[in-house]
PDB file of C-alpha atoms and ligand atoms in Angstrom:
ATOM      1  CA  MET A   1       7.940  -3.107  10.690  1.00 78.00           C
ATOM      2  CA  ARG A   2       5.934  -1.036   8.242  1.00 92.00           C
ATOM      3  CA  LYS A   3       3.195   1.301   9.373  1.00 95.00           C
ATOM      4  CA  GLN A   4      -0.504   0.727   9.007  1.00 96.00           C
ATOM      5  CA  ILE A   5      -2.206   3.900   7.844  1.00 98.00           C
ATOM      6  CA  VAL A   6      -5.775   4.995   7.219  1.00 97.00           C
ATOM      7  CA  ALA A   7      -6.056   8.396   5.528  1.00 98.00           C
ATOM      8  CA  GLY A   8      -9.312  10.177   4.723  1.00 98.00           C
ATOM      9  CA  ASN A   9      -9.333  12.354   1.611  1.00 98.00           C
ATOM     10  CA  TRP A  10     -12.165  14.847   2.030  1.00 98.00           C
ATOM     11  CA  LYS A  11     -11.636  16.253  -1.484  1.00 98.00           C
ATOM     12  CA  MET A  12     -13.571  19.491  -2.245  1.00 98.00           C
ATOM     13  CA  ASN A  13     -16.146  18.871   0.478  1.00 98.00           C
ATOM     14  CA  ASN A  14     -16.949  20.712   3.719  1.00 98.00           C
ATOM     15  CA  ASP A  15     -16.768  24.438   4.335  1.00 98.00           C
ATOM     16  CA  LEU A  16     -15.270  25.744   7.558  1.00 98.00           C
ATOM     17  CA  SER A  17     -18.202  24.973   9.842  1.00 98.00           C
ATOM     18  CA  GLN A  18     -18.796  21.560   8.254  1.00 98.00           C
ATOM     19  CA  THR A  19     -15.102  20.788   8.724  1.00 98.00           C
ATOM     20  CA  GLU A  20     -15.326  21.725  12.387  1.00 97.00           C
ATOM     21  CA  ALA A  21     -18.436  19.539  12.798  1.00 98.00           C
ATOM     22  CA  LEU A  22     -16.736  16.523  11.206  1.00 98.00           C
ATOM     23  CA  ILE A  23     -13.650  17.032  13.352  1.00 97.00           C
ATOM     24  CA  THR A  24     -15.804  17.196  16.485  1.00 96.00           C
ATOM     25  CA  ALA A  25     -17.454  13.912  15.469  1.00 96.00           C
ATOM     26  CA  LEU A  26     -14.047  12.332  14.810  1.00 95.00           C
ATOM     27  CA  LYS A  27     -12.647  13.506  18.137  1.00 93.00           C
ATOM     28  CA  ALA A  28     -15.540  11.857  19.928  1.00 92.00           C
ATOM     29  CA  GLN A  29     -14.467   8.507  18.491  1.00 88.00           C
ATOM     30  CA  ILE A  30     -10.688   8.569  18.620  1.00 84.00           C
ATOM     31  CA  LYS A  31      -9.196   5.728  20.554  1.00 78.00           C
ATOM     32  CA  THR A  32      -5.808   4.181  20.467  1.00 76.00           C
ATOM     33  CA  THR A  33      -5.379   2.103  17.387  1.00 81.00           C
ATOM     34  CA  ASN A  34      -2.545   0.304  15.655  1.00 83.00           C
ATOM     35  CA  ALA A  35      -2.996   2.463  12.583  1.00 92.00           C
ATOM     36  CA  GLU A  36      -1.817   5.992  11.935  1.00 96.00           C
ATOM     37  CA  VAL A  37      -4.913   8.043  11.192  1.00 97.00           C
ATOM     38  CA  MET A  38      -4.886  11.074   8.876  1.00 98.00           C
ATOM     39  CA  VAL A  39      -7.443  13.404   7.346  1.00 98.00           C
ATOM     40  CA  ALA A  40      -7.031  15.710   4.348  1.00 98.00           C
ATOM     41  CA  PRO A  41      -9.397  18.695   4.473  1.00 98.00           C
ATOM     42  CA  THR A  42      -9.575  21.243   1.681  1.00 98.00           C
ATOM     43  CA  ALA A  43      -6.747  23.804   1.726  1.00 98.00           C
ATOM     44  CA  THR A  44      -8.751  26.688   3.192  1.00 98.00           C
ATOM     45  CA  ASN A  45      -9.535  24.599   6.284  1.00 98.00           C
ATOM     46  CA  LEU A  46      -6.092  23.144   7.000  1.00 98.00           C
ATOM     47  CA  TRP A  47      -5.086  25.688   9.636  1.00 98.00           C
ATOM     48  CA  GLN A  48      -8.316  25.316  11.552  1.00 98.00           C
ATOM     49  CA  ALA A  49      -8.184  21.520  11.275  1.00 98.00           C
ATOM     50  CA  TYR A  50      -4.556  21.468  12.383  1.00 98.00           C
ATOM     51  CA  ASN A  51      -5.368  23.525  15.472  1.00 98.00           C
ATOM     52  CA  SER A  52      -8.393  21.406  16.333  1.00 97.00           C
ATOM     53  CA  LEU A  53      -6.480  18.131  15.992  1.00 97.00           C
ATOM     54  CA  LYS A  54      -2.922  19.003  17.010  1.00 94.00           C
ATOM     55  CA  ASN A  55      -3.076  17.271  20.384  1.00 90.00           C
ATOM     56  CA  SER A  56      -4.943  14.263  19.054  1.00 94.00           C
ATOM     57  CA  GLU A  57      -3.897  11.077  17.283  1.00 93.00           C
ATOM     58  CA  ILE A  58      -5.211  12.330  13.954  1.00 96.00           C
ATOM     59  CA  GLU A  59      -2.729  13.988  11.594  1.00 97.00           C
ATOM     60  CA  VAL A  60      -3.952  16.723   9.263  1.00 98.00           C
ATOM     61  CA  ILE A  61      -2.535  16.317   5.758  1.00 98.00           C
ATOM     62  CA  ALA A  62      -2.912  18.139   2.437  1.00 98.00           C
ATOM     63  CA  GLN A  63      -4.545  16.961  -0.795  1.00 98.00           C
ATOM     64  CA  ASN A  64      -2.035  18.555  -3.164  1.00 98.00           C
ATOM     65  CA  MET A  65       0.761  21.113  -3.508  1.00 98.00           C
ATOM     66  CA  HIS A  66       2.811  22.859  -6.176  1.00 98.00           C
ATOM     67  CA  PHE A  67       6.441  22.022  -6.873  1.00 98.00           C
ATOM     68  CA  ALA A  68       7.768  25.602  -6.760  1.00 98.00           C
ATOM     69  CA  GLU A  69       8.791  27.244  -3.495  1.00 96.00           C
ATOM     70  CA  ASN A  70       6.944  30.454  -4.394  1.00 96.00           C
ATOM     71  CA  GLY A  71       6.374  32.755  -7.362  1.00 97.00           C
ATOM     72  CA  ALA A  72       3.903  33.529 -10.125  1.00 98.00           C
ATOM     73  CA  TYR A  73       1.657  30.465  -9.866  1.00 98.00           C
ATOM     74  CA  THR A  74      -1.749  31.972  -9.252  1.00 98.00           C
ATOM     75  CA  GLY A  75      -3.958  29.809  -7.087  1.00 97.00           C
ATOM     76  CA  GLU A  76      -1.241  27.365  -6.061  1.00 98.00           C
ATOM     77  CA  ILE A  77       0.149  26.397  -2.647  1.00 98.00           C
ATOM     78  CA  SER A  78       3.769  25.501  -1.856  1.00 98.00           C
ATOM     79  CA  ALA A  79       5.290  22.970   0.519  1.00 98.00           C
ATOM     80  CA  ASN A  80       6.519  25.761   2.754  1.00 98.00           C
ATOM     81  CA  MET A  81       3.019  27.223   2.958  1.00 98.00           C
ATOM     82  CA  LEU A  82       1.621  23.842   3.984  1.00 98.00           C
ATOM     83  CA  LYS A  83       4.297  23.457   6.619  1.00 98.00           C
ATOM     84  CA  SER A  84       3.530  26.921   7.958  1.00 98.00           C
ATOM     85  CA  VAL A  85       0.012  25.709   8.835  1.00 98.00           C
ATOM     86  CA  GLY A  86       1.279  22.558  10.515  1.00 98.00           C
ATOM     87  CA  VAL A  87       0.998  20.132   7.590  1.00 98.00           C
ATOM     88  CA  GLN A  88       3.798  17.539   7.271  1.00 98.00           C
ATOM     89  CA  THR A  89       2.270  15.090   4.796  1.00 98.00           C
ATOM     90  CA  VAL A  90       0.823  15.621   1.324  1.00 98.00           C
ATOM     91  CA  ILE A  91      -1.151  13.428  -1.070  1.00 98.00           C
ATOM     92  CA  LEU A  92       0.324  13.634  -4.580  1.00 98.00           C
ATOM     93  CA  GLY A  93      -0.789  12.104  -7.880  1.00 98.00           C
ATOM     94  CA  HIS A  94      -4.419  11.459  -7.028  1.00 98.00           C
ATOM     95  CA  SER A  95      -6.232  10.248 -10.152  1.00 97.00           C
ATOM     96  CA  GLU A  96      -8.541  13.278 -10.012  1.00 97.00           C
ATOM     97  CA  ARG A  97      -5.488  15.546 -10.161  1.00 98.00           C
ATOM     98  CA  ARG A  98      -4.106  13.519 -13.061  1.00 97.00           C
ATOM     99  CA  ALA A  99      -7.428  13.440 -14.959  1.00 96.00           C
ATOM    100  CA  TYR A 100      -8.909  16.909 -14.345  1.00 97.00           C
ATOM    101  CA  PHE A 101      -5.770  18.996 -13.817  1.00 97.00           C
ATOM    102  CA  ASN A 102      -3.477  17.261 -16.304  1.00 97.00           C
ATOM    103  CA  GLU A 103      -0.853  16.271 -13.782  1.00 98.00           C
ATOM    104  CA  THR A 104       1.809  14.257 -15.574  1.00 98.00           C
ATOM    105  CA  ASP A 105       4.426  11.869 -14.230  1.00 97.00           C
ATOM    106  CA  ASP A 106       7.101  14.534 -14.842  1.00 98.00           C
ATOM    107  CA  MET A 107       5.179  17.132 -12.884  1.00 98.00           C
ATOM    108  CA  LEU A 108       4.588  14.632 -10.097  1.00 98.00           C
ATOM    109  CA  ALA A 109       8.301  13.795  -9.943  1.00 98.00           C
ATOM    110  CA  LYS A 110       8.949  17.501  -9.326  1.00 98.00           C
ATOM    111  CA  LYS A 111       6.231  17.688  -6.682  1.00 98.00           C
ATOM    112  CA  VAL A 112       7.654  14.632  -4.917  1.00 98.00           C
ATOM    113  CA  ASP A 113      11.120  16.232  -4.956  1.00 98.00           C
ATOM    114  CA  ALA A 114       9.753  19.500  -3.550  1.00 98.00           C
ATOM    115  CA  ALA A 115       7.902  17.741  -0.749  1.00 98.00           C
ATOM    116  CA  LEU A 116      10.917  15.632   0.212  1.00 98.00           C
ATOM    117  CA  ALA A 117      13.245  18.651   0.029  1.00 98.00           C
ATOM    118  CA  ASN A 118      10.942  20.243   2.599  1.00 98.00           C
ATOM    119  CA  ASN A 119      11.116  17.157   4.829  1.00 98.00           C
ATOM    120  CA  MET A 120       7.494  16.329   4.155  1.00 98.00           C
ATOM    121  CA  ARG A 121       6.017  12.883   3.830  1.00 98.00           C
ATOM    122  CA  VAL A 122       4.304  11.964   0.539  1.00 98.00           C
ATOM    123  CA  ILE A 123       1.338   9.686  -0.051  1.00 98.00           C
ATOM    124  CA  PHE A 124       1.892   8.942  -3.731  1.00 98.00           C
ATOM    125  CA  CYS A 125      -1.197   7.734  -5.641  1.00 98.00           C
ATOM    126  CA  PHE A 126      -1.376   5.819  -8.887  1.00 98.00           C
ATOM    127  CA  GLY A 127      -3.621   3.230 -10.510  1.00 98.00           C
ATOM    128  CA  GLU A 128      -4.930   1.940 -13.796  1.00 97.00           C
ATOM    129  CA  GLU A 129      -8.149   2.803 -15.606  1.00 95.00           C
ATOM    130  CA  LEU A 130     -10.822   0.253 -16.399  1.00 93.00           C
ATOM    131  CA  ALA A 131      -9.699  -0.138 -20.027  1.00 93.00           C
ATOM    132  CA  ASP A 132      -6.162  -0.937 -18.820  1.00 95.00           C
ATOM    133  CA  ARG A 133      -7.439  -3.677 -16.551  1.00 93.00           C
ATOM    134  CA  LYS A 134      -9.741  -5.082 -19.217  1.00 91.00           C
ATOM    135  CA  SER A 135      -6.799  -5.309 -21.608  1.00 94.00           C
ATOM    136  CA  GLY A 136      -4.577  -6.905 -18.949  1.00 95.00           C
ATOM    137  CA  ASN A 137      -2.276  -3.880 -18.952  1.00 96.00           C
ATOM    138  CA  GLU A 138      -2.700  -2.834 -15.317  1.00 97.00           C
ATOM    139  CA  GLU A 139       0.736  -3.888 -14.117  1.00 98.00           C
ATOM    140  CA  ASN A 140       2.508  -1.986 -16.923  1.00 98.00           C
ATOM    141  CA  ILE A 141       0.546   1.164 -16.214  1.00 98.00           C
ATOM    142  CA  VAL A 142       1.204   1.026 -12.482  1.00 98.00           C
ATOM    143  CA  GLU A 143       4.884   0.181 -12.945  1.00 98.00           C
ATOM    144  CA  ASN A 144       5.381   3.146 -15.288  1.00 98.00           C
ATOM    145  CA  GLN A 145       3.546   5.572 -13.012  1.00 98.00           C
ATOM    146  CA  ILE A 146       5.740   4.541 -10.084  1.00 98.00           C
ATOM    147  CA  LYS A 147       9.007   4.465 -12.049  1.00 98.00           C
ATOM    148  CA  ASN A 148       8.440   7.782 -13.814  1.00 98.00           C
ATOM    149  CA  ALA A 149       7.676   9.735 -10.665  1.00 98.00           C
ATOM    150  CA  LEU A 150       9.792   7.974  -8.039  1.00 98.00           C
ATOM    151  CA  PHE A 151      12.672   5.960  -9.428  1.00 98.00           C
ATOM    152  CA  HIS A 152      15.041   8.920  -9.640  1.00 98.00           C
ATOM    153  CA  LEU A 153      15.025   8.937  -5.806  1.00 98.00           C
ATOM    154  CA  GLU A 154      17.710   7.520  -3.528  1.00 98.00           C
ATOM    155  CA  ALA A 155      16.685   4.517  -1.446  1.00 98.00           C
ATOM    156  CA  SER A 156      16.781   6.644   1.715  1.00 98.00           C
ATOM    157  CA  ALA A 157      13.971   8.856   0.371  1.00 98.00           C
ATOM    158  CA  PHE A 158      11.499   6.003   0.683  1.00 98.00           C
ATOM    159  CA  LYS A 159      11.275   6.391   4.440  1.00 97.00           C
ATOM    160  CA  ASN A 160       9.156   9.461   3.653  1.00 98.00           C
ATOM    161  CA  ILE A 161       7.056   7.844   0.939  1.00 98.00           C
ATOM    162  CA  VAL A 162       3.791   5.958   1.300  1.00 98.00           C
ATOM    163  CA  LEU A 163       2.263   4.417  -1.821  1.00 98.00           C
ATOM    164  CA  ALA A 164      -1.463   4.356  -2.522  1.00 98.00           C
ATOM    165  CA  TYR A 165      -2.742   1.976  -5.186  1.00 98.00           C
ATOM    166  CA  GLU A 166      -6.037   3.398  -6.367  1.00 97.00           C
ATOM    167  CA  PRO A 167      -7.566   1.701  -9.406  1.00 96.00           C
ATOM    168  CA  VAL A 168      -9.410   4.527 -11.146  1.00 94.00           C
ATOM    169  CA  TRP A 169     -12.386   2.279 -11.884  1.00 92.00           C
ATOM    170  CA  ALA A 170     -12.946   1.795  -8.153  1.00 89.00           C
ATOM    171  CA  ILE A 171     -12.746   5.435  -7.025  1.00 89.00           C
ATOM    172  CA  GLY A 172     -16.106   6.833  -6.026  1.00 80.00           C
ATOM    173  CA  THR A 173     -17.872   4.183  -8.118  1.00 82.00           C
ATOM    174  CA  GLY A 174     -18.954   1.819  -5.361  1.00 78.00           C
ATOM    175  CA  GLU A 175     -17.000  -0.882  -7.180  1.00 80.00           C
ATOM    176  CA  THR A 176     -14.089  -2.171  -5.105  1.00 84.00           C
ATOM    177  CA  ALA A 177     -11.112  -4.208  -6.188  1.00 88.00           C
ATOM    178  CA  SER A 178     -11.483  -7.655  -4.692  1.00 93.00           C
ATOM    179  CA  PRO A 179      -9.133  -8.344  -1.784  1.00 95.00           C
ATOM    180  CA  GLU A 180      -7.283 -10.718  -4.113  1.00 96.00           C
ATOM    181  CA  GLN A 181      -6.929  -8.089  -6.857  1.00 96.00           C
ATOM    182  CA  ALA A 182      -5.610  -5.617  -4.288  1.00 97.00           C
ATOM    183  CA  GLN A 183      -3.189  -8.160  -2.827  1.00 98.00           C
ATOM    184  CA  ASP A 184      -1.895  -9.213  -6.262  1.00 98.00           C
ATOM    185  CA  MET A 185      -1.205  -5.615  -7.260  1.00 98.00           C
ATOM    186  CA  HIS A 186       0.336  -4.692  -3.909  1.00 98.00           C
ATOM    187  CA  ALA A 187       2.645  -7.719  -4.069  1.00 98.00           C
ATOM    188  CA  PHE A 188       3.620  -6.731  -7.622  1.00 98.00           C
ATOM    189  CA  ILE A 189       4.361  -3.157  -6.472  1.00 98.00           C
ATOM    190  CA  ARG A 190       6.483  -4.405  -3.578  1.00 98.00           C
ATOM    191  CA  LYS A 191       8.375  -6.638  -6.007  1.00 98.00           C
ATOM    192  CA  ILE A 192       9.247  -3.804  -8.399  1.00 98.00           C
ATOM    193  CA  ILE A 193      10.399  -1.674  -5.459  1.00 98.00           C
ATOM    194  CA  ALA A 194      12.503  -4.593  -4.162  1.00 98.00           C
ATOM    195  CA  ASN A 195      14.036  -5.171  -7.598  1.00 98.00           C
ATOM    196  CA  THR A 196      15.349  -1.603  -7.712  1.00 98.00           C
ATOM    197  CA  TYR A 197      15.834  -0.647  -4.064  1.00 98.00           C
ATOM    198  CA  GLY A 198      16.186  -3.988  -2.273  1.00 98.00           C
ATOM    199  CA  ASN A 199      14.052  -5.969   0.131  1.00 98.00           C
ATOM    200  CA  GLU A 200      14.567  -3.724   3.130  1.00 97.00           C
ATOM    201  CA  VAL A 201      13.132  -0.654   1.405  1.00 98.00           C
ATOM    202  CA  ALA A 202      10.292  -2.693  -0.097  1.00 98.00           C
ATOM    203  CA  ASN A 203       9.384  -4.399   3.159  1.00 98.00           C
ATOM    204  CA  ASN A 204       9.349  -1.140   5.104  1.00 98.00           C
ATOM    205  CA  LEU A 205       7.171   0.675   2.570  1.00 98.00           C
ATOM    206  CA  SER A 206       3.491   1.094   3.428  1.00 98.00           C
ATOM    207  CA  ILE A 207       1.208   0.457   0.447  1.00 98.00           C
ATOM    208  CA  LEU A 208      -2.378   1.635   0.900  1.00 98.00           C
ATOM    209  CA  TYR A 209      -5.409   0.581  -1.088  1.00 97.00           C
ATOM    210  CA  GLY A 210      -7.975   3.160  -2.233  1.00 96.00           C
ATOM    211  CA  GLY A 211     -11.211   2.763  -4.129  1.00 94.00           C
ATOM    212  CA  SER A 212     -14.663   2.475  -2.530  1.00 91.00           C
ATOM    213  CA  CYS A 213     -13.232   1.142   0.707  1.00 94.00           C
ATOM    214  CA  LYS A 214     -16.090   0.906   3.240  1.00 94.00           C
ATOM    215  CA  PRO A 215     -16.790  -0.502   6.698  1.00 95.00           C
ATOM    216  CA  THR A 216     -18.181  -3.630   5.019  1.00 95.00           C
ATOM    217  CA  ASN A 217     -15.097  -4.477   2.974  1.00 95.00           C
ATOM    218  CA  ALA A 218     -12.178  -2.877   4.856  1.00 96.00           C
ATOM    219  CA  LYS A 219     -11.447  -5.812   7.161  1.00 96.00           C
ATOM    220  CA  GLU A 220     -11.018  -8.302   4.356  1.00 97.00           C
ATOM    221  CA  ILE A 221      -8.931  -5.942   2.218  1.00 97.00           C
ATOM    222  CA  PHE A 222      -6.699  -4.954   5.159  1.00 96.00           C
ATOM    223  CA  SER A 223      -6.206  -8.598   6.106  1.00 96.00           C
ATOM    224  CA  LYS A 224      -4.122  -9.140   2.965  1.00 97.00           C
ATOM    225  CA  PRO A 225      -0.402  -9.309   3.721  1.00 97.00           C
ATOM    226  CA  ASP A 226       0.717  -6.545   1.340  1.00 98.00           C
ATOM    227  CA  VAL A 227      -2.132  -4.135   2.094  1.00 98.00           C
ATOM    228  CA  ASP A 228      -1.019  -1.748   4.815  1.00 98.00           C
ATOM    229  CA  GLY A 229      -4.122   0.394   5.060  1.00 97.00           C
ATOM    230  CA  GLY A 230      -6.370   2.581   2.996  1.00 98.00           C
ATOM    231  CA  LEU A 231      -6.880   5.951   1.378  1.00 98.00           C
ATOM    232  CA  ILE A 232     -10.552   6.612   1.892  1.00 97.00           C
ATOM    233  CA  GLY A 233     -12.721   9.064  -0.060  1.00 97.00           C
ATOM    234  CA  GLY A 234     -16.507   8.996   0.340  1.00 96.00           C
ATOM    235  CA  ALA A 235     -16.579   6.952   3.546  1.00 97.00           C
ATOM    236  CA  ALA A 236     -14.178   9.396   5.223  1.00 98.00           C
ATOM    237  CA  LEU A 237     -16.867  12.088   5.218  1.00 98.00           C
ATOM    238  CA  ASN A 238     -18.799  10.232   7.889  1.00 97.00           C
ATOM    239  CA  ALA A 239     -17.094   9.827  11.281  1.00 97.00           C
ATOM    240  CA  ASP A 240     -18.805   6.487  12.078  1.00 96.00           C
ATOM    241  CA  ASP A 241     -17.861   4.952   8.737  1.00 97.00           C
ATOM    242  CA  PHE A 242     -14.327   6.314   8.871  1.00 97.00           C
ATOM    243  CA  PHE A 243     -13.673   4.898  12.327  1.00 94.00           C
ATOM    244  CA  ALA A 244     -15.291   1.602  11.397  1.00 95.00           C
ATOM    245  CA  ILE A 245     -12.630   1.412   8.661  1.00 96.00           C
ATOM    246  CA  VAL A 246      -9.822   2.464  11.034  1.00 95.00           C
ATOM    247  CA  ASN A 247     -10.992  -0.177  13.492  1.00 93.00           C
ATOM    248  CA  ALA A 248     -10.888  -2.822  10.778  1.00 91.00           C
ATOM    249  CA  PHE A 249      -7.224  -3.319  11.719  1.00 83.00           C
TER     250      PHE A 249
HETATM  251  C1  PEP B 301     -10.084   8.428  -3.266  1.00 86.25           C
HETATM  252  O1  PEP B 301     -10.552   9.373  -3.880  1.00 86.25           O
HETATM  253  O2  PEP B 301      -8.879   8.419  -2.956  1.00 86.25           O
HETATM  254  C2  PEP B 301     -10.974   7.327  -2.925  1.00 86.25           C
HETATM  255  C3  PEP B 301     -10.435   6.201  -2.562  1.00 86.25           C
HETATM  256  O3  PEP B 301     -12.313   7.591  -3.028  1.00 86.25           O
HETATM  257  P1  PEP B 301     -13.514   6.581  -2.651  1.00 86.25           P
HETATM  258  O4  PEP B 301     -13.162   5.941  -1.345  1.00 86.25           O
HETATM  259  O5  PEP B 301     -14.715   7.463  -2.557  1.00 86.25           O
HETATM  260  O6  PEP B 301     -13.593   5.600  -3.760  1.00 86.25           O
END
């Protein structure tokens, strides 16, 4: 059976003391849930977050990493460095990384390879822009993003991959894909995975939805058969809202 996952992406928010305060608020609310729960603090706070949460049910994950093991890449962080501070899972391909830091499918394929070579788990993000949806091109865009970054992998690699469909027009905009739009796209994604890797890989793959997911809409979105959880931005910065979303399962 595939896993249900709710991951909070804190983006470039929260300094060290704000991170500690949010973690304290989260710890006060943790209870056993069906979903795996993860939070992605900014890189400078990973070690502190890992230590604060290591005996809890919340996994600390990273927002990004570089594909090289080490070397002359000023300002970058490698898989090994993340692992050395307790991080086992990394978000790759977020639309903000693609849009503001020019991350291409080729670069993301290398990042995915580096993470998997280091036995890390990847939450791989992709999604169409508004113009793509308006022109009816959303499936092509999503299919190409997935194929270009992931389809060089062996089937066995997918046990360490989680997909996150994040329509760019819904991220941080307050506009959410309807549960039906999310379900249609998730079913399409599962179909293209099944066509290349078979039904077993496709059926075991968790596909998260991201884009203005909130306590008020999470239950309906998560009730769709191909939606296995959410990648949460804004609402993950508030412990009550985040746990209301986790408890939507
Ligand atoms: C995100 O950035 O991954 C995201 C889903 O953000 P938000 O929930 O704020 O739309």
